[in-house]
mmCIF file of C-alpha atoms in Angstrom:
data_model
loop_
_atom_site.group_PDB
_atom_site.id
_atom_site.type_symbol
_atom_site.label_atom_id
_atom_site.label_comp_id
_atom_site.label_asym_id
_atom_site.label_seq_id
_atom_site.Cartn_x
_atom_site.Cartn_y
_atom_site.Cartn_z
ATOM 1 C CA UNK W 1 86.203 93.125 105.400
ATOM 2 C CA UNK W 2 86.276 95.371 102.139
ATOM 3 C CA UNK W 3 85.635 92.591 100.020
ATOM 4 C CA UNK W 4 82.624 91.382 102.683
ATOM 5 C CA UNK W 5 80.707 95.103 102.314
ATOM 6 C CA UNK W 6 80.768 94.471 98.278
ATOM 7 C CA UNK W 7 79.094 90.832 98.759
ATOM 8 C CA UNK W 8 76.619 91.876 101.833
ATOM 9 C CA UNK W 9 75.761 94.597 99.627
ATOM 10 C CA UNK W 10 75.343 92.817 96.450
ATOM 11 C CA UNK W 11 73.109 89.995 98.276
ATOM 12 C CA UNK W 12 70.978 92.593 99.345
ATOM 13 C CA UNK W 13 70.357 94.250 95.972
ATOM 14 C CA UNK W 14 70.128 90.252 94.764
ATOM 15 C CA UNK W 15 66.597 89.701 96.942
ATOM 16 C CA UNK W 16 65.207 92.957 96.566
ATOM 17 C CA UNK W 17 65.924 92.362 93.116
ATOM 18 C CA UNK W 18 64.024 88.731 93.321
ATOM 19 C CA UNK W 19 61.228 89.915 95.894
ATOM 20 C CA UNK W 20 60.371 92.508 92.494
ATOM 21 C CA UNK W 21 61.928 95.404 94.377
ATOM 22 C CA UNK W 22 63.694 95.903 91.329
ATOM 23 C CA UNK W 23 64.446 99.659 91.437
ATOM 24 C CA UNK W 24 65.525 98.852 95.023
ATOM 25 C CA UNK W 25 68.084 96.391 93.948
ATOM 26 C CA UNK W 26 69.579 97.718 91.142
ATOM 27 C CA UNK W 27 70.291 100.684 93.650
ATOM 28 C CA UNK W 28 72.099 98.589 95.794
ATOM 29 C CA UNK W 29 73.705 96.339 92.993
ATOM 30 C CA UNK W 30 75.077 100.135 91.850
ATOM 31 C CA UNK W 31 76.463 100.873 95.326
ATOM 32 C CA UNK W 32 78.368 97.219 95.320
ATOM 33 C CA UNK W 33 80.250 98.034 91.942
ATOM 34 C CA UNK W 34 81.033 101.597 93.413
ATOM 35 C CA UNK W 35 81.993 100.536 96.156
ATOM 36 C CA UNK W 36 84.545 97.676 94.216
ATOM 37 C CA UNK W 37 85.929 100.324 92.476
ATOM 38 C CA UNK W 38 86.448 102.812 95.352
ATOM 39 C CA UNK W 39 88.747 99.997 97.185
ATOM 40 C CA UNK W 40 90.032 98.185 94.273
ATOM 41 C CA UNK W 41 92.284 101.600 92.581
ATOM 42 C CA UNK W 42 94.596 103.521 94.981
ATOM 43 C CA UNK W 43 93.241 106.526 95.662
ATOM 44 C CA UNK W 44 90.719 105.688 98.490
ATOM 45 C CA UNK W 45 93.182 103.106 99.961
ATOM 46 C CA UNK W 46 96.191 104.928 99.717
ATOM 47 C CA UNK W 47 94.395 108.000 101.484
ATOM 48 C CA UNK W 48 92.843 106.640 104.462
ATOM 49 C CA UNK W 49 95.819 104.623 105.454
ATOM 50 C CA UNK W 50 98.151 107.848 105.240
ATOM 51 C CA UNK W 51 95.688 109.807 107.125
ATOM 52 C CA UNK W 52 96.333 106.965 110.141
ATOM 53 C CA UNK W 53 100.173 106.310 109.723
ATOM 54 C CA UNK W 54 100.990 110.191 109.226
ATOM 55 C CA UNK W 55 99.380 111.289 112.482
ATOM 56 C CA UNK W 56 102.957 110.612 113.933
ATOM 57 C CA UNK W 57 106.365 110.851 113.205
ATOM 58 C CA UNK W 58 108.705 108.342 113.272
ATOM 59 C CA UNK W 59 110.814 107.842 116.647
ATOM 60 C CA UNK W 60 114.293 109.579 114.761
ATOM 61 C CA UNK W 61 115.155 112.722 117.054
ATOM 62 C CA UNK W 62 116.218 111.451 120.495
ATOM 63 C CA UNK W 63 117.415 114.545 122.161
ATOM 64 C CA UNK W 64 114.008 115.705 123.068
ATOM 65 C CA UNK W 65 113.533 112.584 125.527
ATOM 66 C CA UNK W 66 112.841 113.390 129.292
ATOM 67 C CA UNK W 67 115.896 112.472 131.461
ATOM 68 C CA UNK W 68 115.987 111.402 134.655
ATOM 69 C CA UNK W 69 113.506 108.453 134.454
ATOM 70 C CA UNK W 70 113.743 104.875 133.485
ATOM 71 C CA UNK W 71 112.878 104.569 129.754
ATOM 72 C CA UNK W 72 110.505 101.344 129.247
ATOM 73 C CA UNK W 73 110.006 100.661 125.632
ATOM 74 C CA UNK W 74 107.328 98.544 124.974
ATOM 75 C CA UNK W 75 106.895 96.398 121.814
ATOM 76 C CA UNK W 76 103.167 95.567 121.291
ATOM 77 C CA UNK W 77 102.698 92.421 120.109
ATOM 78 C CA UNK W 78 101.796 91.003 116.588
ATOM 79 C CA UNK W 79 101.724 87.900 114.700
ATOM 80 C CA UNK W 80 103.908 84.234 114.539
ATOM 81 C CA UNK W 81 103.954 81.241 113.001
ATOM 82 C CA UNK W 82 103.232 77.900 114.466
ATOM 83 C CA UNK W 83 106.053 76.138 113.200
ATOM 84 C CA UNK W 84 107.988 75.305 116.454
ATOM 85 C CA UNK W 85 110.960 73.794 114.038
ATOM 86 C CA UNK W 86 111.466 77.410 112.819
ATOM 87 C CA UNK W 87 114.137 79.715 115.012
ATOM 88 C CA UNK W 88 112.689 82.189 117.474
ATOM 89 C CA UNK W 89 112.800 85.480 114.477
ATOM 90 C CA UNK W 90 111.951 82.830 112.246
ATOM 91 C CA UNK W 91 108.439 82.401 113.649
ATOM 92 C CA UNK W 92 107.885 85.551 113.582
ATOM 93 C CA UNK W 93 105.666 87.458 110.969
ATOM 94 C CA UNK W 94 107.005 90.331 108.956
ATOM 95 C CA UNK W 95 105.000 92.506 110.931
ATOM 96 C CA UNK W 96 106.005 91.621 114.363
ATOM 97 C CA UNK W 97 109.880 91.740 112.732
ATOM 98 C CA UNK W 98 109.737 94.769 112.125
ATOM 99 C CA UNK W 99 108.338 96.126 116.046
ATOM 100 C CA UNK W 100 111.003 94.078 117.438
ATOM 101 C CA UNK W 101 114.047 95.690 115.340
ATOM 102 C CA UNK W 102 112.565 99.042 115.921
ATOM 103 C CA UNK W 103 112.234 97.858 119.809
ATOM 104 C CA UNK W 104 115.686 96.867 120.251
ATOM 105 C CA UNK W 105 116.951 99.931 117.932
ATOM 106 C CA UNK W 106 115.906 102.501 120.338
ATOM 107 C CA UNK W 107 116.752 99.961 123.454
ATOM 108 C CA UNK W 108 120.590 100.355 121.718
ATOM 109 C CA UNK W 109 120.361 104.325 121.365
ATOM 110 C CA UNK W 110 119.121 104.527 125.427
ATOM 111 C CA UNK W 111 121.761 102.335 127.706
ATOM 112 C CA UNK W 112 120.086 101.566 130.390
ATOM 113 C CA UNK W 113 116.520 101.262 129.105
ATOM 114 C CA UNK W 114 114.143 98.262 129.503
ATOM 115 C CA UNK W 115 112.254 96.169 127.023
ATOM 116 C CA UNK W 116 109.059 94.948 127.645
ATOM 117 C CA UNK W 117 107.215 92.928 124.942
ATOM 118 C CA UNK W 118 103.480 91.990 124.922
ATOM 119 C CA UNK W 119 101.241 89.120 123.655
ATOM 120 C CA UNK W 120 99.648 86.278 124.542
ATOM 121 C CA UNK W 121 99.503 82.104 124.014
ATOM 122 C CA UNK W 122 96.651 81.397 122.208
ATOM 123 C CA UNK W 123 97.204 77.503 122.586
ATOM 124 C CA UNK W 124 101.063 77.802 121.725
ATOM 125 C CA UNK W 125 103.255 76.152 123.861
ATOM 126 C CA UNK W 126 104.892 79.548 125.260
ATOM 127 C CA UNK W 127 102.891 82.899 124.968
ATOM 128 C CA UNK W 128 103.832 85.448 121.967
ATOM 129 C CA UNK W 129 105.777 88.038 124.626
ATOM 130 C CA UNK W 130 108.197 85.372 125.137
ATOM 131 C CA UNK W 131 109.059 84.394 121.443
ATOM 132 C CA UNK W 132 109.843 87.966 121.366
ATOM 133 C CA UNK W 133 111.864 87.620 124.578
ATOM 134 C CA UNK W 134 113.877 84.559 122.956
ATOM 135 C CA UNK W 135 114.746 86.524 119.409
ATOM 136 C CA UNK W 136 116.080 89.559 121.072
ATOM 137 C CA UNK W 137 117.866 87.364 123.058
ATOM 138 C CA UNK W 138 119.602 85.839 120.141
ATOM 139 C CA UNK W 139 120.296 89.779 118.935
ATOM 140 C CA UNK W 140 122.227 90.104 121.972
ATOM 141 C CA UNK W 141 119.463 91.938 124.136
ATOM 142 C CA UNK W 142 120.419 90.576 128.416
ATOM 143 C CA UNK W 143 117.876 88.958 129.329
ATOM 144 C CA UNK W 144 117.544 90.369 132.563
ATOM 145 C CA UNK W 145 116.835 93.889 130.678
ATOM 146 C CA UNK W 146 113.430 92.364 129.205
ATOM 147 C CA UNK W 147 109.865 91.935 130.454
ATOM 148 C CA UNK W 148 106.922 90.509 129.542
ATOM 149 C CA UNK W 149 103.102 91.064 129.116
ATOM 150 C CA UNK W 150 102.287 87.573 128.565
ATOM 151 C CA UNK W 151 98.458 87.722 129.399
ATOM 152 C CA UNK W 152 97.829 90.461 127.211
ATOM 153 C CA UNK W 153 94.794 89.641 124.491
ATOM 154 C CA UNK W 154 94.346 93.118 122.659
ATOM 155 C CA UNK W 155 95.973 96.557 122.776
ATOM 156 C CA UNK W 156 93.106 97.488 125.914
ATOM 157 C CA UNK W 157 94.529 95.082 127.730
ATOM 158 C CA UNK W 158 98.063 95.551 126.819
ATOM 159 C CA UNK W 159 97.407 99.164 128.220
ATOM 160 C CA UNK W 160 96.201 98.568 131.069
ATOM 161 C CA UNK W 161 98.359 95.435 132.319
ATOM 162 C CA UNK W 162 101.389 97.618 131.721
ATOM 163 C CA UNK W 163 99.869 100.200 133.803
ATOM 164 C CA UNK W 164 99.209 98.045 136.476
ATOM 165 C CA UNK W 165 102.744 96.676 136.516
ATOM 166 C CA UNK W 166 104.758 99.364 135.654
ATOM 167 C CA UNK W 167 103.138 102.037 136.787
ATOM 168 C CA UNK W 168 103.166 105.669 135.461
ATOM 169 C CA UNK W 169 105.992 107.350 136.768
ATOM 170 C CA UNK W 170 108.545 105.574 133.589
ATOM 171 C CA UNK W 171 108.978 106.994 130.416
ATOM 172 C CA UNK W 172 107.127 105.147 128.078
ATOM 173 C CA UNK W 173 108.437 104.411 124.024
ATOM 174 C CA UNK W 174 105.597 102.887 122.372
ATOM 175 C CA UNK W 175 106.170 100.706 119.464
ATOM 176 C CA UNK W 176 103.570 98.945 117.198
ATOM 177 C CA UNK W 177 103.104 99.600 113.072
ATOM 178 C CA UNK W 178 102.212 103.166 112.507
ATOM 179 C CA UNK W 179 98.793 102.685 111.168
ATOM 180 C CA UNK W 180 97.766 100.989 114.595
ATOM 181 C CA UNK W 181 99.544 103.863 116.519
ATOM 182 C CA UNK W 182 96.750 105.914 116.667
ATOM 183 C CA UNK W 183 94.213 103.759 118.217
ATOM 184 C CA UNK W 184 97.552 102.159 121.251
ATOM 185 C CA UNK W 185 98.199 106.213 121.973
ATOM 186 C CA UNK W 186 94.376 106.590 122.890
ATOM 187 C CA UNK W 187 93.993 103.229 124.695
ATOM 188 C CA UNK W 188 97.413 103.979 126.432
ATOM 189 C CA UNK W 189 96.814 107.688 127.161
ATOM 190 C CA UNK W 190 93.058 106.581 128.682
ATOM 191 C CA UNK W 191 95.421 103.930 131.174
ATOM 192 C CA UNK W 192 96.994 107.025 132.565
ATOM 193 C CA UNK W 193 100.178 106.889 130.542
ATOM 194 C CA UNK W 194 102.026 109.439 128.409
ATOM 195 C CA UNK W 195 103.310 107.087 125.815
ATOM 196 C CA UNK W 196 106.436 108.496 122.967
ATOM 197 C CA UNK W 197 105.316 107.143 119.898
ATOM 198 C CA UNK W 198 107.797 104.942 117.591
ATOM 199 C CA UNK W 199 105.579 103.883 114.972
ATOM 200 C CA UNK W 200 107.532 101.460 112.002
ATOM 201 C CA UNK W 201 106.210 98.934 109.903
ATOM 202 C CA UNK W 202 104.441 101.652 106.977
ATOM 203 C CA UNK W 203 102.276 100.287 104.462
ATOM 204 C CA UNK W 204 102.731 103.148 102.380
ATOM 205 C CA UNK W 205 106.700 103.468 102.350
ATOM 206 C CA UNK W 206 106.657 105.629 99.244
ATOM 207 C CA UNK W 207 106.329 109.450 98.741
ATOM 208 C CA UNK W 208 102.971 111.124 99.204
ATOM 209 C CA UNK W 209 101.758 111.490 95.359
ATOM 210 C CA UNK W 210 103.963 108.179 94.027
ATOM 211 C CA UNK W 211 101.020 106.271 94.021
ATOM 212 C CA UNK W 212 99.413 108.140 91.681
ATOM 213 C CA UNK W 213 101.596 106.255 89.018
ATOM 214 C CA UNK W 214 100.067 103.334 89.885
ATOM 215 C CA UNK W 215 96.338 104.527 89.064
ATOM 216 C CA UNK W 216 94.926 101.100 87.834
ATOM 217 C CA UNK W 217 92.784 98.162 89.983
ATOM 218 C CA UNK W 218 94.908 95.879 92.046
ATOM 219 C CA UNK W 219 94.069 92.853 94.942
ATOM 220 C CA UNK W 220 96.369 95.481 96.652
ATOM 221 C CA UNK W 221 94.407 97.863 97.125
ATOM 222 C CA UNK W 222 91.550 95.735 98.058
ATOM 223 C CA UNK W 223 94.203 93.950 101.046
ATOM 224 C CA UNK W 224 95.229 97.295 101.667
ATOM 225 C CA UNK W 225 91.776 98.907 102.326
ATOM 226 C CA UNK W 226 91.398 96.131 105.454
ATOM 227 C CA UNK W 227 93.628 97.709 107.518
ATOM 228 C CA UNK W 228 92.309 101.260 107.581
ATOM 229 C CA UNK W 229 88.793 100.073 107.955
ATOM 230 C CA UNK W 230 90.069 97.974 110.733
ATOM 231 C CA UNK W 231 91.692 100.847 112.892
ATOM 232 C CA UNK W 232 88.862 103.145 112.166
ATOM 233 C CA UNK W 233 86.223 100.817 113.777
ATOM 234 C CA UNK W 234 88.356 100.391 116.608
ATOM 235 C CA UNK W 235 89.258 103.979 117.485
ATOM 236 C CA UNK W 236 85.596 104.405 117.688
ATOM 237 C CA UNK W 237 84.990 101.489 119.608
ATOM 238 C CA UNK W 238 87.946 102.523 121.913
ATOM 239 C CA UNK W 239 86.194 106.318 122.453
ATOM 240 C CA UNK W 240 83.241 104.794 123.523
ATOM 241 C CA UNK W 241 84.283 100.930 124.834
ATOM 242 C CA UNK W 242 86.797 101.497 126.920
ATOM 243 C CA UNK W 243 86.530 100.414 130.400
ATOM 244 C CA UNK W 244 89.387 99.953 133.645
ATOM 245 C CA UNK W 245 89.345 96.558 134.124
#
C-alpha cells in the first residue's frame, strides 16, 4: 500500500505533466518523493505503529482478573502455509506463532480456562482454527479444552460468531498482535463483549527512542509503514461499517 500511494501519485503528476499541466505535475511528482521519504526513514513508521501497539499493555499482571467466571481466551487467527508435508506449528506463520504461544501461556497461568481459536479454510483441506487446534495439541493443550471459530473470515466476523456462541456472560482474553488490538477491542466491544486485551507479536520490540540510531532509508520502513496504514483504514471503516449480522 505505501509503496502504491508513491506510484498512483507519481502517475498522476506523469499525465498532468504530458497533458502540459506542467506546474500541476511537478506538484504532484514533489508530493511522490515526499511522500518516499516520509515512509522510507523511521521516524513516520516507527511513530504511527507505536501509537497503535502502545494503546495497551501487555497481558503480564494476572491478579486483577474477575473470578468467578469461565475464562475463554480467544486466539484470533492469522496466517499458514500451504505445505501440508510441514507439521501442524510448522505451517504456521511467525505471526500466528506467536498468538498461539501467548494463547496457550495464559491458558497455563488460568487452570481451568478454555481456548478457542479462530480462522477460516480458504480452499485448505481443514480450516485455519483447526491447524491451531492440532499445534496446541502437540504442546500438550486437551483437546477437549479447545474450540473453534472455523467460519470466521475477518475480525467482524470473528466478533460476532463468538458472541453468538459463547455468549457474554465469560470472561473474555483477547489475543491477536498488538498493532491489530485496537481495531478486535472495538469490533469485539460493538458485539457486546468486554474483551482483556493480550496483545504480543510487536513490531517495534525495542525501546521508545532506539530507533533513532537507525535514522537512514530502509525497505523496512517502507514494509513497516503497511501495517499502520492498514489498521488505520480499518478502525475507520469499523466506526462507521459495522453491522450485526
Amino acid at each position: 500500500m505505501p509503496l502504491t500511494i508513491f506510484w498512483l501519485v507519481l502517475l498522476t503528476g506523469i499525465v498532468f505533466f504530458l497533458f502540459k499541466r506542467k506546474r500541476t505535475g511537478l506538484i504532484f511528482g514533489f508530493l511522490s518523493i515526499l511522500w518516499l521519504t516520509l515512509i522510507s526513514f523511521p521516524f513516520v513508521p516507527s511513530i504511527l505503529v507505536r501509537s497503535l501497539e502502545d494503546r495497551f499493555p501487555p497481558l503480564i499482571e494476572i491478579s486483577q482478573i474477575p473470578k468467578g467466571r469461565t475464562i475463554v481466551i480467544l486466539v484470533l487467527g492469522g496466517g499458514r502455509s500451504e505445505h501440508e508435508n510441514q507439521s501442524s506449528s510448522g505451517r504456521l506463520t511467525l505471526d500466528s506463532l506467536s498468538r498461539l504461544s501467548e494463547g496457550i501461556r495464559l491458558y497455563r497461568l488460568f487452570p481451568g480456562s478454555h481456548l478457542v481459536f479462530s480462522g477460516m479454510s480458504r480452499g485448505q483441506t481443514y480450516s485455519h482454527a483447526e491447524l491451531l487446534k492440532q499445534a496446541a495439541i502437540g504442546m500438550g493443550v486437551k483437546e477437549k479444552e479447545i474450540s473453534l471459530l472455523p467460519t470466521s473470515e475477518n475480525t467482524r466476523m470473528e466478533a460476532f460468531d463468538f458472541t453468538n456462541k459463547f455468549g457474554t456472560n465469560n470472561t473474555l482474553i483477547l489475543v491477536t498482535d498488538a498493532i491489530h488490538m485496537p481495531r478486535a477491542m472495538l469490533l469485539f466491544r460493538k458485539a457486546g463483549q468486554s474483551p482483556i486485551p493480550a496483545p504480543t507479536n510487536y513490531l517495534m520490540k525495542s525501546q521508545k527512542k532506539k530507533y533513532l540510531s537507525n535514522w537512514g532509508p530502509s525497505t523496512l520502513n517502507i514494509v513497516r509503514m503497511e501495517y499502520p496504514l492498514h489498521e488505520i483504514l480499518g478502525l475507520i471503516w469499523a466506526e462507521i461499517g459495522v453491522r450485526r449480522r
